mmCIF file of C-alpha atoms in Angstrom:
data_model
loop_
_atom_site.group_PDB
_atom_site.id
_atom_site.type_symbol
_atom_site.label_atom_id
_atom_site.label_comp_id
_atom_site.label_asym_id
_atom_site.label_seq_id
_atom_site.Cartn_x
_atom_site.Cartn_y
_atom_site.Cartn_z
ATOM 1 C CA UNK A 8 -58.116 6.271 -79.486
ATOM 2 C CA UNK A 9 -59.401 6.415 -83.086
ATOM 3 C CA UNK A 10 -62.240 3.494 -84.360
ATOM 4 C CA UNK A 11 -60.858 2.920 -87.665
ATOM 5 C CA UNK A 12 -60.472 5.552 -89.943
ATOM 6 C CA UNK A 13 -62.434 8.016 -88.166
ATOM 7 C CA UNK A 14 -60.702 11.211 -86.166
ATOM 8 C CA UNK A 15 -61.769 9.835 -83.030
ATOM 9 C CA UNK A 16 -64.571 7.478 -81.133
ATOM 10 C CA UNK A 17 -66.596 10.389 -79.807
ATOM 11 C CA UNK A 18 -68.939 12.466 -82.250
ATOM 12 C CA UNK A 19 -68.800 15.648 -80.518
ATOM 13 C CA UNK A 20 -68.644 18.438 -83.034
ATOM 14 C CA UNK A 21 -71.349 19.897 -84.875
ATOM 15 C CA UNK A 22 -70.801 21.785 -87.362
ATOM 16 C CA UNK A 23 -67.608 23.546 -87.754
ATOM 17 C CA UNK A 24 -67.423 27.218 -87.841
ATOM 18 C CA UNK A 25 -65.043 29.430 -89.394
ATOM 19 C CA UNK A 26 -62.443 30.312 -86.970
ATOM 20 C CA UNK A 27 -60.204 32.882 -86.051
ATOM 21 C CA UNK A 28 -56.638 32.613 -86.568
ATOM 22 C CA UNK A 29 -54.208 31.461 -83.648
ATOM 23 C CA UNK A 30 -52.184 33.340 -81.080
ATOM 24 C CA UNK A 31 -48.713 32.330 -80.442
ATOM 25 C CA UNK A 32 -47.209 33.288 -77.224
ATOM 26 C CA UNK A 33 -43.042 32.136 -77.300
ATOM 27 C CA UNK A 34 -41.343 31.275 -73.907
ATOM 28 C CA UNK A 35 -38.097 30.483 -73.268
ATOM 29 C CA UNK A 36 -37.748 26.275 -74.052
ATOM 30 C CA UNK A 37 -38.098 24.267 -70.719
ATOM 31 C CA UNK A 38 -35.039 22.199 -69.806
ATOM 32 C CA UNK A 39 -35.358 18.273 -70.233
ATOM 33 C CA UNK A 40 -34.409 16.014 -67.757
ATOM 34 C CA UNK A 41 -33.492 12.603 -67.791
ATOM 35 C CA UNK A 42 -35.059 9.422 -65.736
ATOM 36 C CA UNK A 43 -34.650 9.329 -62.218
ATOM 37 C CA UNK A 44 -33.172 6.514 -60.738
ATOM 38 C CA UNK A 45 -35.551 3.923 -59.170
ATOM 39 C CA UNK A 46 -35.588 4.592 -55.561
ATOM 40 C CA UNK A 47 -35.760 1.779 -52.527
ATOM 41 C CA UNK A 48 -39.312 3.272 -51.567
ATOM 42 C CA UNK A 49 -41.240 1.457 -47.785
ATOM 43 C CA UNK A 50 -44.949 1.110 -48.438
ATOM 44 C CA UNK A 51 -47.002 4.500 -48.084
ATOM 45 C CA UNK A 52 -49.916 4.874 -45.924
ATOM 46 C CA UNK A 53 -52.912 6.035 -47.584
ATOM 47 C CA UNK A 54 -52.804 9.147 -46.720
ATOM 48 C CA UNK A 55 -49.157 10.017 -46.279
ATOM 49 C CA UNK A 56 -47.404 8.719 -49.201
ATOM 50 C CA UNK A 57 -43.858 8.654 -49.298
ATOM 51 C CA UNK A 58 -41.461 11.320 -50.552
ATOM 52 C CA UNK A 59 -40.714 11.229 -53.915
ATOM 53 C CA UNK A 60 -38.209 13.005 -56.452
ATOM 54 C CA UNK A 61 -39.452 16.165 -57.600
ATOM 55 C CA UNK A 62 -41.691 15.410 -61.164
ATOM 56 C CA UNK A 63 -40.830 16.938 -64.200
ATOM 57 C CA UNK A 64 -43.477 16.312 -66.855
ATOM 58 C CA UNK A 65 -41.356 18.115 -69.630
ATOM 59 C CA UNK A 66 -38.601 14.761 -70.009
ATOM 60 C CA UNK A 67 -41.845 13.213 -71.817
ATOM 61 C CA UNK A 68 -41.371 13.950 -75.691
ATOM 62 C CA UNK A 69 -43.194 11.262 -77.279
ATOM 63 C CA UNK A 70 -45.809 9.930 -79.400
ATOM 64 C CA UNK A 71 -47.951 6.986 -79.132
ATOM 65 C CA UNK A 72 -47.857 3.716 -80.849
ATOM 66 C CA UNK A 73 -51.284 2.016 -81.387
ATOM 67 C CA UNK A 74 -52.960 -0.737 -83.014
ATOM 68 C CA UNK A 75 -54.463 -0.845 -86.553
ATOM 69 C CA UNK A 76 -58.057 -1.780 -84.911
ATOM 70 C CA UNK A 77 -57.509 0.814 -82.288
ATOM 71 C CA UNK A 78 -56.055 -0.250 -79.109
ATOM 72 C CA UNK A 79 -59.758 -1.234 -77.625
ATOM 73 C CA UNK A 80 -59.978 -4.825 -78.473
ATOM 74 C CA UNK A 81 -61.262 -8.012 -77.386
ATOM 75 C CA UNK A 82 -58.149 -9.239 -77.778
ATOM 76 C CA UNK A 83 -54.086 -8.840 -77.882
ATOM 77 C CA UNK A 84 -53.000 -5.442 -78.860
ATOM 78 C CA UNK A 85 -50.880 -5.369 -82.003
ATOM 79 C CA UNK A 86 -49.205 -1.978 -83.296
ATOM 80 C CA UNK A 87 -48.847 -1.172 -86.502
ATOM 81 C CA UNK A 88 -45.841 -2.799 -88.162
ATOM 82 C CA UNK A 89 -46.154 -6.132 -85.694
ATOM 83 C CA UNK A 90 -47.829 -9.234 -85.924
ATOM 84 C CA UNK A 91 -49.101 -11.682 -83.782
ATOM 85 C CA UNK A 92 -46.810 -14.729 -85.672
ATOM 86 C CA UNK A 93 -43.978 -12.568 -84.945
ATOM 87 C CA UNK A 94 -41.439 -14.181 -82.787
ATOM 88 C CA UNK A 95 -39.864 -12.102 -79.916
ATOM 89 C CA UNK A 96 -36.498 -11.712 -82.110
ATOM 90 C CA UNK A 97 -39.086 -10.413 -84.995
ATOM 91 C CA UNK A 98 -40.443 -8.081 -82.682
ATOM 92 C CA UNK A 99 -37.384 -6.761 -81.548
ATOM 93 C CA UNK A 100 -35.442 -6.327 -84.779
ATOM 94 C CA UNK A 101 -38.933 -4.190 -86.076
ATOM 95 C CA UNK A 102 -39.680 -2.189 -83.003
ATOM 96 C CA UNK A 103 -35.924 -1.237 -82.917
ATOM 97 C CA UNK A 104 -36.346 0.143 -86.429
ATOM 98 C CA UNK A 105 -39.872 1.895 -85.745
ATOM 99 C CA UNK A 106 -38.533 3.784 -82.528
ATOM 100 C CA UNK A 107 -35.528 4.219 -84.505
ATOM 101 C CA UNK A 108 -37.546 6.314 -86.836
ATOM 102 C CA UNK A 109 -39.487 7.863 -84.094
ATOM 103 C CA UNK A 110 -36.177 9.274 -82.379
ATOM 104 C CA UNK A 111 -34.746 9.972 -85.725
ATOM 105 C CA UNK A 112 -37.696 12.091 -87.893
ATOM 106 C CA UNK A 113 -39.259 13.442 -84.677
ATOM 107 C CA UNK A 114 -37.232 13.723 -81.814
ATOM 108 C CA UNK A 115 -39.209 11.747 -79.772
ATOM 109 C CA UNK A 116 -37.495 10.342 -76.664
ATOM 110 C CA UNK A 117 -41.126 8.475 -74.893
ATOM 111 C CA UNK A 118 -42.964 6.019 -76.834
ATOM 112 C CA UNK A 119 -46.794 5.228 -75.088
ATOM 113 C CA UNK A 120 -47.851 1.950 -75.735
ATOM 114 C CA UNK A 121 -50.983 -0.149 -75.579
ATOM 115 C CA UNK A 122 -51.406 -3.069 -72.934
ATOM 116 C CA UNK A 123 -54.105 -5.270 -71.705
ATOM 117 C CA UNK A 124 -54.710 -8.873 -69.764
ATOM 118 C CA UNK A 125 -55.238 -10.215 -73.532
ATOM 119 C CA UNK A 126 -51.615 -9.167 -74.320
ATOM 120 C CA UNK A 127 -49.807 -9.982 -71.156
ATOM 121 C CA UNK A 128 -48.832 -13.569 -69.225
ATOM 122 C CA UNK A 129 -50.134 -15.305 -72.556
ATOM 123 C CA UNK A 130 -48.072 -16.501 -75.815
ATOM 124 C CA UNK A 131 -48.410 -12.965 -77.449
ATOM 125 C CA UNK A 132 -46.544 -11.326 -74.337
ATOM 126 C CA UNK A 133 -43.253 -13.724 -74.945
ATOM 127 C CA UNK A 134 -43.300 -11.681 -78.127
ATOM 128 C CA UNK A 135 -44.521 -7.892 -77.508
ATOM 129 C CA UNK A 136 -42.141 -7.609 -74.939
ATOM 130 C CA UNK A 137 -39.789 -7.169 -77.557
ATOM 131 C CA UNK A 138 -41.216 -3.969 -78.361
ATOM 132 C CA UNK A 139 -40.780 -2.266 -74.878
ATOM 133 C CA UNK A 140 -37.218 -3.679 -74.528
ATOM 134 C CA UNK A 141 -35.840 -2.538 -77.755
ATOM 135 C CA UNK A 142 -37.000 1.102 -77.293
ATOM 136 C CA UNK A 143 -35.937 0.682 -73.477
ATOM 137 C CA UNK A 144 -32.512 -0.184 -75.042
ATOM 138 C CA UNK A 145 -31.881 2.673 -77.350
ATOM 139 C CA UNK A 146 -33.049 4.936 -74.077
ATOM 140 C CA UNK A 147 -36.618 5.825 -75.025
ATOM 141 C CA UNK A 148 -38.997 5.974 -72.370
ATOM 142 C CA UNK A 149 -41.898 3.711 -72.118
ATOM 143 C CA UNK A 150 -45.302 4.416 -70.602
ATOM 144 C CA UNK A 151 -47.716 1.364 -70.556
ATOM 145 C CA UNK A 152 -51.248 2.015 -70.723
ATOM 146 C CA UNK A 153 -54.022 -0.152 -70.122
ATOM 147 C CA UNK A 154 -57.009 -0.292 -72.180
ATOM 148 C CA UNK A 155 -60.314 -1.806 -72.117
ATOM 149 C CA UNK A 156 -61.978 -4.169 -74.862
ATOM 150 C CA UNK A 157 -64.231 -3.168 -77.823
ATOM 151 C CA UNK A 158 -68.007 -3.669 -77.901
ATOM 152 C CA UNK A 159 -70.242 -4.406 -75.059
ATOM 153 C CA UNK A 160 -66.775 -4.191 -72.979
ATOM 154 C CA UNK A 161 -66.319 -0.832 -73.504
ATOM 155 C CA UNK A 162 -67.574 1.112 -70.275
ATOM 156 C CA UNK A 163 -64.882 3.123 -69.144
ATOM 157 C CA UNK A 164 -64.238 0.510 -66.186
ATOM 158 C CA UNK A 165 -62.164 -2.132 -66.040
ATOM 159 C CA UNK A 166 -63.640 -5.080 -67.526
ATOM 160 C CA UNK A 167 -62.233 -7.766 -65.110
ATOM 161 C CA UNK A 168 -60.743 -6.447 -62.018
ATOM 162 C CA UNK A 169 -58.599 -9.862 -60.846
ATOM 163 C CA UNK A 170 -57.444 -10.260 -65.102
ATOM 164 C CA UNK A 171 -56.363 -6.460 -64.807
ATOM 165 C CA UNK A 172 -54.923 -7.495 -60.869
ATOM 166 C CA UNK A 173 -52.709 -10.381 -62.856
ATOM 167 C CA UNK A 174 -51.634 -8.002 -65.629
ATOM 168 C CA UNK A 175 -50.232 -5.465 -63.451
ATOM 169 C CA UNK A 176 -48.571 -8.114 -61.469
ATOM 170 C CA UNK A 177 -46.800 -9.206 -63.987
ATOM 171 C CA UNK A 178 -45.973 -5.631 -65.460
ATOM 172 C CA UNK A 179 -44.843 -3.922 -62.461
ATOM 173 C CA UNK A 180 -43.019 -7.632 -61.192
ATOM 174 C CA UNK A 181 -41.162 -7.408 -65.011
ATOM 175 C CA UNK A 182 -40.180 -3.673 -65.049
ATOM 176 C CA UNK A 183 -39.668 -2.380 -61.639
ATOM 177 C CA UNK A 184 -36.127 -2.312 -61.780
ATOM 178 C CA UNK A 185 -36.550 -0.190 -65.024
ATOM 179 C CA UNK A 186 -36.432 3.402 -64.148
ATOM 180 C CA UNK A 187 -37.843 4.314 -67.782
ATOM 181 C CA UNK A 188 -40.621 2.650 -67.780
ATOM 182 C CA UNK A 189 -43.660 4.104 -66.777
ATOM 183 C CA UNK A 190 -47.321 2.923 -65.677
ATOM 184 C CA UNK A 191 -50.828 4.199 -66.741
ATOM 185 C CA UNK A 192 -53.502 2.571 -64.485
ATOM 186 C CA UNK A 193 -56.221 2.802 -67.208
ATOM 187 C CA UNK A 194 -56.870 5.031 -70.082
ATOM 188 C CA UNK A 195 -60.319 7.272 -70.421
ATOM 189 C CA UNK A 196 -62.222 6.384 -66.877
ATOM 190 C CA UNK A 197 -64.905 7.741 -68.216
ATOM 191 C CA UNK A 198 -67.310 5.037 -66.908
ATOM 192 C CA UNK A 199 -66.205 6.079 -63.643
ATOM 193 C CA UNK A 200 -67.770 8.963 -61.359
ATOM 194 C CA UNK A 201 -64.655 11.491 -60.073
ATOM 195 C CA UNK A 202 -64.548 10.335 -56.685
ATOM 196 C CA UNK A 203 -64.616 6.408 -57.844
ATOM 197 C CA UNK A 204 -61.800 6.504 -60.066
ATOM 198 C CA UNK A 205 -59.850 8.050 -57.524
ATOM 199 C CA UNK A 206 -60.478 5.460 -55.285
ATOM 200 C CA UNK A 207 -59.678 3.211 -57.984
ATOM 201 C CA UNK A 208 -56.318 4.820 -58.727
ATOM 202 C CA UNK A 209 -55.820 5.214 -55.243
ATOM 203 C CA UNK A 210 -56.317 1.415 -54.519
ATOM 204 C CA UNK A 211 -53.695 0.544 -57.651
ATOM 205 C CA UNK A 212 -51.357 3.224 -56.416
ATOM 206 C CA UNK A 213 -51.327 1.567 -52.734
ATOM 207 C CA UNK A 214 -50.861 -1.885 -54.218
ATOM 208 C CA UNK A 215 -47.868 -0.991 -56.384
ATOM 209 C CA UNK A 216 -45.745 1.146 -54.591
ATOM 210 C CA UNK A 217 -45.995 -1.176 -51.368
ATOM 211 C CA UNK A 218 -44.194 -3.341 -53.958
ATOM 212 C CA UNK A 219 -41.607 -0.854 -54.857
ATOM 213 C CA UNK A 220 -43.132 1.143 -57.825
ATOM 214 C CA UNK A 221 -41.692 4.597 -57.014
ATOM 215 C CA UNK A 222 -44.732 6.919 -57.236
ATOM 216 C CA UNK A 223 -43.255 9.279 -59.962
ATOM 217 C CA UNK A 224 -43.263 5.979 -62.315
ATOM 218 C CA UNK A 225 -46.903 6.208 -62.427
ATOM 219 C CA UNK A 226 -49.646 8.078 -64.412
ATOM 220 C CA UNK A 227 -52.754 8.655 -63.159
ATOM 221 C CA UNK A 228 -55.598 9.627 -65.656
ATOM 222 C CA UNK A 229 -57.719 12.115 -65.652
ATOM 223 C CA UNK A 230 -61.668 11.894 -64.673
ATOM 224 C CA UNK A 231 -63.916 11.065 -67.472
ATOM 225 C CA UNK A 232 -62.087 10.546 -71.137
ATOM 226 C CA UNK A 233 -58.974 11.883 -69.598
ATOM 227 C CA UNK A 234 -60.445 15.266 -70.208
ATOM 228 C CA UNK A 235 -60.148 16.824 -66.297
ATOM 229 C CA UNK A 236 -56.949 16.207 -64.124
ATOM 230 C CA UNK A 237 -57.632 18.744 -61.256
ATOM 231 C CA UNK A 238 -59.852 16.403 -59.203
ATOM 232 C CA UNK A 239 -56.712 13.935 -59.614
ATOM 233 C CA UNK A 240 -54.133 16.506 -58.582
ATOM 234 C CA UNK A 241 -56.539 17.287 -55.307
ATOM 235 C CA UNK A 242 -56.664 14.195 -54.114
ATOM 236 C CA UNK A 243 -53.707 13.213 -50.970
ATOM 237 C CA UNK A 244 -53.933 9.989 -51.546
ATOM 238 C CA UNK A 245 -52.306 10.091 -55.479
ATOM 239 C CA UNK A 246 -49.916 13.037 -54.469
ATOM 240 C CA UNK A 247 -46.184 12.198 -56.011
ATOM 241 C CA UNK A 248 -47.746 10.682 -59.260
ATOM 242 C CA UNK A 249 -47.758 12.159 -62.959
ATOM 243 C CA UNK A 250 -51.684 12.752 -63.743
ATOM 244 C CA UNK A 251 -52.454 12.726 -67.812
ATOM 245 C CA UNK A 252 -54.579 14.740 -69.462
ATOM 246 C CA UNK A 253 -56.313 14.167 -73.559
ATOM 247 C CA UNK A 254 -57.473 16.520 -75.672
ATOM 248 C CA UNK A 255 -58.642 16.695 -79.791
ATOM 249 C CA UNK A 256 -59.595 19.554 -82.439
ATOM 250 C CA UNK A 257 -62.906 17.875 -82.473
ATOM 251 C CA UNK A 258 -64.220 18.048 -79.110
ATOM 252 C CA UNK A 259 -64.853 21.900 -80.402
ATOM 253 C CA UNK A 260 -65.090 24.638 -82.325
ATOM 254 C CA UNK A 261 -63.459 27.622 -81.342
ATOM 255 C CA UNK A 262 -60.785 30.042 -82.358
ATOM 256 C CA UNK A 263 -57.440 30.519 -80.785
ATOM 257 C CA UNK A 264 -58.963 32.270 -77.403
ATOM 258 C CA UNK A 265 -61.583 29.571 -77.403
ATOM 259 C CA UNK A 266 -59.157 26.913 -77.335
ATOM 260 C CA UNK A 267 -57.313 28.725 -74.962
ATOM 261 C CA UNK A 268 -60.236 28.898 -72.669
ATOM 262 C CA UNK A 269 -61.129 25.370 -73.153
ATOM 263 C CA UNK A 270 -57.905 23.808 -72.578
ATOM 264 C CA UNK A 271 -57.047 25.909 -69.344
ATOM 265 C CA UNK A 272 -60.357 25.338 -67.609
ATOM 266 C CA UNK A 273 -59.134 21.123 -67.813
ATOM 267 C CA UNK A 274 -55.702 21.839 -66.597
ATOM 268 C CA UNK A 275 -55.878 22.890 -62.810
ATOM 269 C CA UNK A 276 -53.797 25.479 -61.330
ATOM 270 C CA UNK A 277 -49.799 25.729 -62.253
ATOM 271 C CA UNK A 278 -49.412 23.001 -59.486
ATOM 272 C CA UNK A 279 -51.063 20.700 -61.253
ATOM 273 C CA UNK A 280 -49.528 21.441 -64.241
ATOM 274 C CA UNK A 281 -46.017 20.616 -62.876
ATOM 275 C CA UNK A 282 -47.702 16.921 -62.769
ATOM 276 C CA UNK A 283 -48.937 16.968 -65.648
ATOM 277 C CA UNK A 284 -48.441 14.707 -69.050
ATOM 278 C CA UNK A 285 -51.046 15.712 -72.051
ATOM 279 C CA UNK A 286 -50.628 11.859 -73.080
ATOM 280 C CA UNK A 287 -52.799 11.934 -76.213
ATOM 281 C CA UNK A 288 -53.364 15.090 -78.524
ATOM 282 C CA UNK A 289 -53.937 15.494 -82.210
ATOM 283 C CA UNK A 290 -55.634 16.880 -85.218
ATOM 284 C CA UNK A 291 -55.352 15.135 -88.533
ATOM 285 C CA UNK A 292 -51.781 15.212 -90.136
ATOM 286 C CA UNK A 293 -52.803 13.203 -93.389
ATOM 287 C CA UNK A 294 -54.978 15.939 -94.755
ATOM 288 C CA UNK A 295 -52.470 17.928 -95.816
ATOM 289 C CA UNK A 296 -53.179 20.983 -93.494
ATOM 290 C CA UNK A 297 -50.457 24.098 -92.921
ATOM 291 C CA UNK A 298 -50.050 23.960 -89.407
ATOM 292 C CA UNK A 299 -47.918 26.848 -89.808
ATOM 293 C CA UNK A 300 -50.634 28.788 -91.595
ATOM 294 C CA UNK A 301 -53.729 31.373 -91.021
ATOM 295 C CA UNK A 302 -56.588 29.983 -89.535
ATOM 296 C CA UNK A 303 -58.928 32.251 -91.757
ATOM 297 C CA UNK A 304 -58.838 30.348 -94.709
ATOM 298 C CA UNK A 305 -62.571 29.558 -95.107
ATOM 299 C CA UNK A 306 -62.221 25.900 -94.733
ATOM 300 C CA UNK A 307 -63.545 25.478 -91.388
ATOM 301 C CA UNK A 308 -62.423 22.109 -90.693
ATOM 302 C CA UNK A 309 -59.128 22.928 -91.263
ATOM 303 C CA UNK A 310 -58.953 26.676 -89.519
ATOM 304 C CA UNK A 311 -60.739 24.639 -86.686
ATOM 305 C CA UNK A 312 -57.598 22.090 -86.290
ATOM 306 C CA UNK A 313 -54.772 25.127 -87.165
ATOM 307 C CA UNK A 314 -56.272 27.395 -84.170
ATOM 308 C CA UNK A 315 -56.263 23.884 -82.064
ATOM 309 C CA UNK A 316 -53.157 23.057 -82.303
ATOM 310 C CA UNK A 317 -50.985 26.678 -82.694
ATOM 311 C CA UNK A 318 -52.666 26.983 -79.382
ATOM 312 C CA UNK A 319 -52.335 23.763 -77.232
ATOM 313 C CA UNK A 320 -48.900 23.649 -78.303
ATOM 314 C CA UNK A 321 -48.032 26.729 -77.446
ATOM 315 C CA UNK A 322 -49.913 26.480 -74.220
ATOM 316 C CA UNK A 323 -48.086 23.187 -73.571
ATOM 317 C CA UNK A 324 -44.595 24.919 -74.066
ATOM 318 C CA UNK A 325 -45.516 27.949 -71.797
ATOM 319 C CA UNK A 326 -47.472 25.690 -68.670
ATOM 320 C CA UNK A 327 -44.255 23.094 -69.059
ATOM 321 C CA UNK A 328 -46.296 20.042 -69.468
ATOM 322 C CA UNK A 329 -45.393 16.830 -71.133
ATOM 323 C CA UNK A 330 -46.619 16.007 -74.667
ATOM 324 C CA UNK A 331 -47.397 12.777 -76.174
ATOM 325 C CA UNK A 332 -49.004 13.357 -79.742
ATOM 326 C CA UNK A 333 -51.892 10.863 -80.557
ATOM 327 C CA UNK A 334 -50.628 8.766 -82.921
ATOM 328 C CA UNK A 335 -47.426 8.888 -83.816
ATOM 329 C CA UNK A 336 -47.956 5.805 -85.974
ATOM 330 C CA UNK A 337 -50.769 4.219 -86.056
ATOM 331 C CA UNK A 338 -52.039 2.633 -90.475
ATOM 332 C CA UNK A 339 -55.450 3.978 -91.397
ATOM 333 C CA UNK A 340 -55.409 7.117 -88.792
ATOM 334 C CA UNK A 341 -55.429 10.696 -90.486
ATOM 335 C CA UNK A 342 -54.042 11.281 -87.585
ATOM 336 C CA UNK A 343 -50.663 10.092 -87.760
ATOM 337 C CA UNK A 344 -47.575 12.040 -87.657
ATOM 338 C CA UNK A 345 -45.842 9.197 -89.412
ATOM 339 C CA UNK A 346 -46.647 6.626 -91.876
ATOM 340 C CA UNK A 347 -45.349 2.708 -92.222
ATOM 341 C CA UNK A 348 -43.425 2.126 -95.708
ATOM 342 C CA UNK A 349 -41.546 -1.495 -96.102
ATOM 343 C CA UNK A 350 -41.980 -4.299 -93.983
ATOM 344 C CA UNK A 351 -39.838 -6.892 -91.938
ATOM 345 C CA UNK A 352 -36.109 -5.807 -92.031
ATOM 346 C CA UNK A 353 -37.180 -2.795 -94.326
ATOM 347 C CA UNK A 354 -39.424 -1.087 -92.099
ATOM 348 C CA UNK A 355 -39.358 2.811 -92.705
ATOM 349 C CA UNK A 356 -41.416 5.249 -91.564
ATOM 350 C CA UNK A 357 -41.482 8.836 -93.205
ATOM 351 C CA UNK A 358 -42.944 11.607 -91.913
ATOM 352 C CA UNK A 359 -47.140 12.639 -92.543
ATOM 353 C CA UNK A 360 -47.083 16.643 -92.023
ATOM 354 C CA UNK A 361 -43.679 18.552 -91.450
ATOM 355 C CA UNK A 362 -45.479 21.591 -89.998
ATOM 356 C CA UNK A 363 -47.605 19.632 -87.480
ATOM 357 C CA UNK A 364 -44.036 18.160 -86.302
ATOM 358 C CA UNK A 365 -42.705 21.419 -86.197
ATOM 359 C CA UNK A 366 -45.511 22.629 -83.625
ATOM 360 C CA UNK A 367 -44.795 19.572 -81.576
ATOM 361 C CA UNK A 368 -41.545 19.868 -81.686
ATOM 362 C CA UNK A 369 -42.687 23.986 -79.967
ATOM 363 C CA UNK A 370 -44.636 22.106 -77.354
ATOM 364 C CA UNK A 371 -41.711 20.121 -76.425
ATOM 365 C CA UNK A 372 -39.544 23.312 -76.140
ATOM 366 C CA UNK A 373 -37.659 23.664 -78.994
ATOM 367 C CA UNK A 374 -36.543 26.796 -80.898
ATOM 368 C CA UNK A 375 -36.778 30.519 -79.732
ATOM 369 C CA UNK A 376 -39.815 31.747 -82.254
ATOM 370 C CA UNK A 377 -42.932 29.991 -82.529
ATOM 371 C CA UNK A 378 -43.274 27.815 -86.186
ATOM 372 C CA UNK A 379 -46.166 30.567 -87.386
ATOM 373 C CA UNK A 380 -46.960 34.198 -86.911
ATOM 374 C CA UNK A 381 -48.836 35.935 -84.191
ATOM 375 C CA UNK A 382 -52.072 37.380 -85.986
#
């Protein structure tokens, strides 16, 4: 997530170097499938777990949907466009409209949304569960993600194990006849050594699906800020689950092969790949950068984020992962791919940076020639 205004929580970049422009390598589009239906799954044994239907991370075409304050908060998480005096009709009528939009200007059929024990079982929850049932209801898919609070909360652990126990009690109790909704443990572990958060995961994962939460309904995250999914895909004990995997323009510098290099050495083999959802993405669509442009302009901020993103998208398209851009609406973020205009029964959204939508909409396997030229 984003603090604020700022491109994202973590200062890692130094200074930005001029980069080189990007390579674009153009497969054939993957094929999109639809939800599978949910299954009558027996408890798995720890280390056996239960068929499941063969994953396919490349039905997730989405964008996430975040809170103003970012979603870590001590508190209830509100996105952008909702309010916490909204009734549940109120939240309905606008979150219809927003994922309207989403489907509409981007394509988008998966909308990742924010969820914590502040937000669910209390008066807020009557409400926000508006949201997830009016994009469940015009047949987007839902994946709810849990987040920790701000501050001195803000480990990368969960903050209260038996409030976290309740909330996916009542999440998993609410939704598990709802094939198209999906479940994200916690986002960014990254308080969490490897072999802890697997346990972790492993211990939610055991839990759920012993209560009849099909395995391929879940999302495991990757080690640290989401940043690593092969120990995930390794371990027996989360086999059958979707692992997700984050990644930003600022966490380097590079050109095109540099990003290359970076992004495959977080992926795994091809194996894990076929599990795997990159659930958050982005580089600023505000700015007004060409995504569709040379990287050797000079400006090395902006080369930096056009060799970033000609790359991961491209390398998204050809490893046939999922892609969930980071936001797709979220006030304040440079980052957004769409911004709010109206309010109430006038809520419109319009579109941030057509050529950063048209390199998602490459990652998500559209068209036959790559949005920008192979230099």
């Amino acid at each position: 997530m984003h603090t604020s205004t700022t491109p994202r929580r973590r200062r890692l970049v130094g200074t930005l170097a001029v980069v080189a422009g990007a390579t674009a390598l153009a497969l054939a589009a993957p094929g999109t499938a639809t939800a599978a239906p949910v299954p009558t799954a027996a408890a798995p044994t720890h280390h056996r777990p239960a068929p499941t239907p063969a994953l396919d991370p490349t039905q997730f075409h989405g964008v996430n949907w975040a809170d103003p304050r970012d979603n870590y908060v001590n508190g209830p998480v509100v996105p952008s466009g909702l309010s916490t005096s909204d009734d549940y009709r109120t939240v309905y009528k606008t979150s219809e409209r927003i994922v309207r939009e989403f489907r509409k200007d981007l394509g988008a059929d998966t909308v990742r949304l924010p969820v914590n024990p502040y937000s669910v079982g209390t008066a807020w929850w009557t409400s926000y569960k508006g949201a997830i049932d009016a994009a469940r209801h015009q047949g987007v898919k839902v994946v709810l993600g849990y987040w920790e609070g701000s501050d001195a909360s803000k480990d990368g652990k969960v903050d209260d194990p038996a409030a976290w126990t309740a909330m996916w009690d009542t999440l998993t109790s609410t939704y598990r006849g709802d094939a198209g909704v999906y479940f994200e443990p916690m986002n960014e572990p990254f308080g969490y050594a490897p072999a802890d958060w697997i346990q972790v995961a492993t211990d939610w994962v055991d839990r759920y699906t012993a209560r009849g939460i099909p395995r391929d309904r879940v999302f495991v995250s990757g080690t640290g800020y989401n940043d690593h999914v092969d120990a995930v895909c390794a371990a027996p004990a989360l086999a059958g689950t979707y692992v997700s995997q984050h990644f930003y323009g600022f966490w380097g510098t590079h050109d095109a092969a540099g990003w290359a290099a970076d992004f495959e050495s977080r992926l795994g083999d091809q194996a894990c790949s076929a599990r795997t959802v990159l659930d958050e993405f982005g580089v600023p669509m505000t700015t007004g950068i060409d995504y569709r442009g040379s990287a050797t302009t000079g400006n090395a901020d902006a080369d930096n984020s056009v060799a970033f993103l000609q790359t991961v998208t491209t390398i998204v398209r050809e490893r046939h992962l999922g892609a969930v851009h980071w936001p797709g609406l979220r006030t304040g973020d440079t980052y957004s791919l769409e911004e709010l205009q109206g309010a109430g029964s006038h809520v419109k959204l319009a579109v941030t940076n057509e050529s950063g939508l048209a390199l998602l909409r490459w990652a998500w396997g559209e068209g036959e020639r790559a949005p920008f030229g192979t230099r």
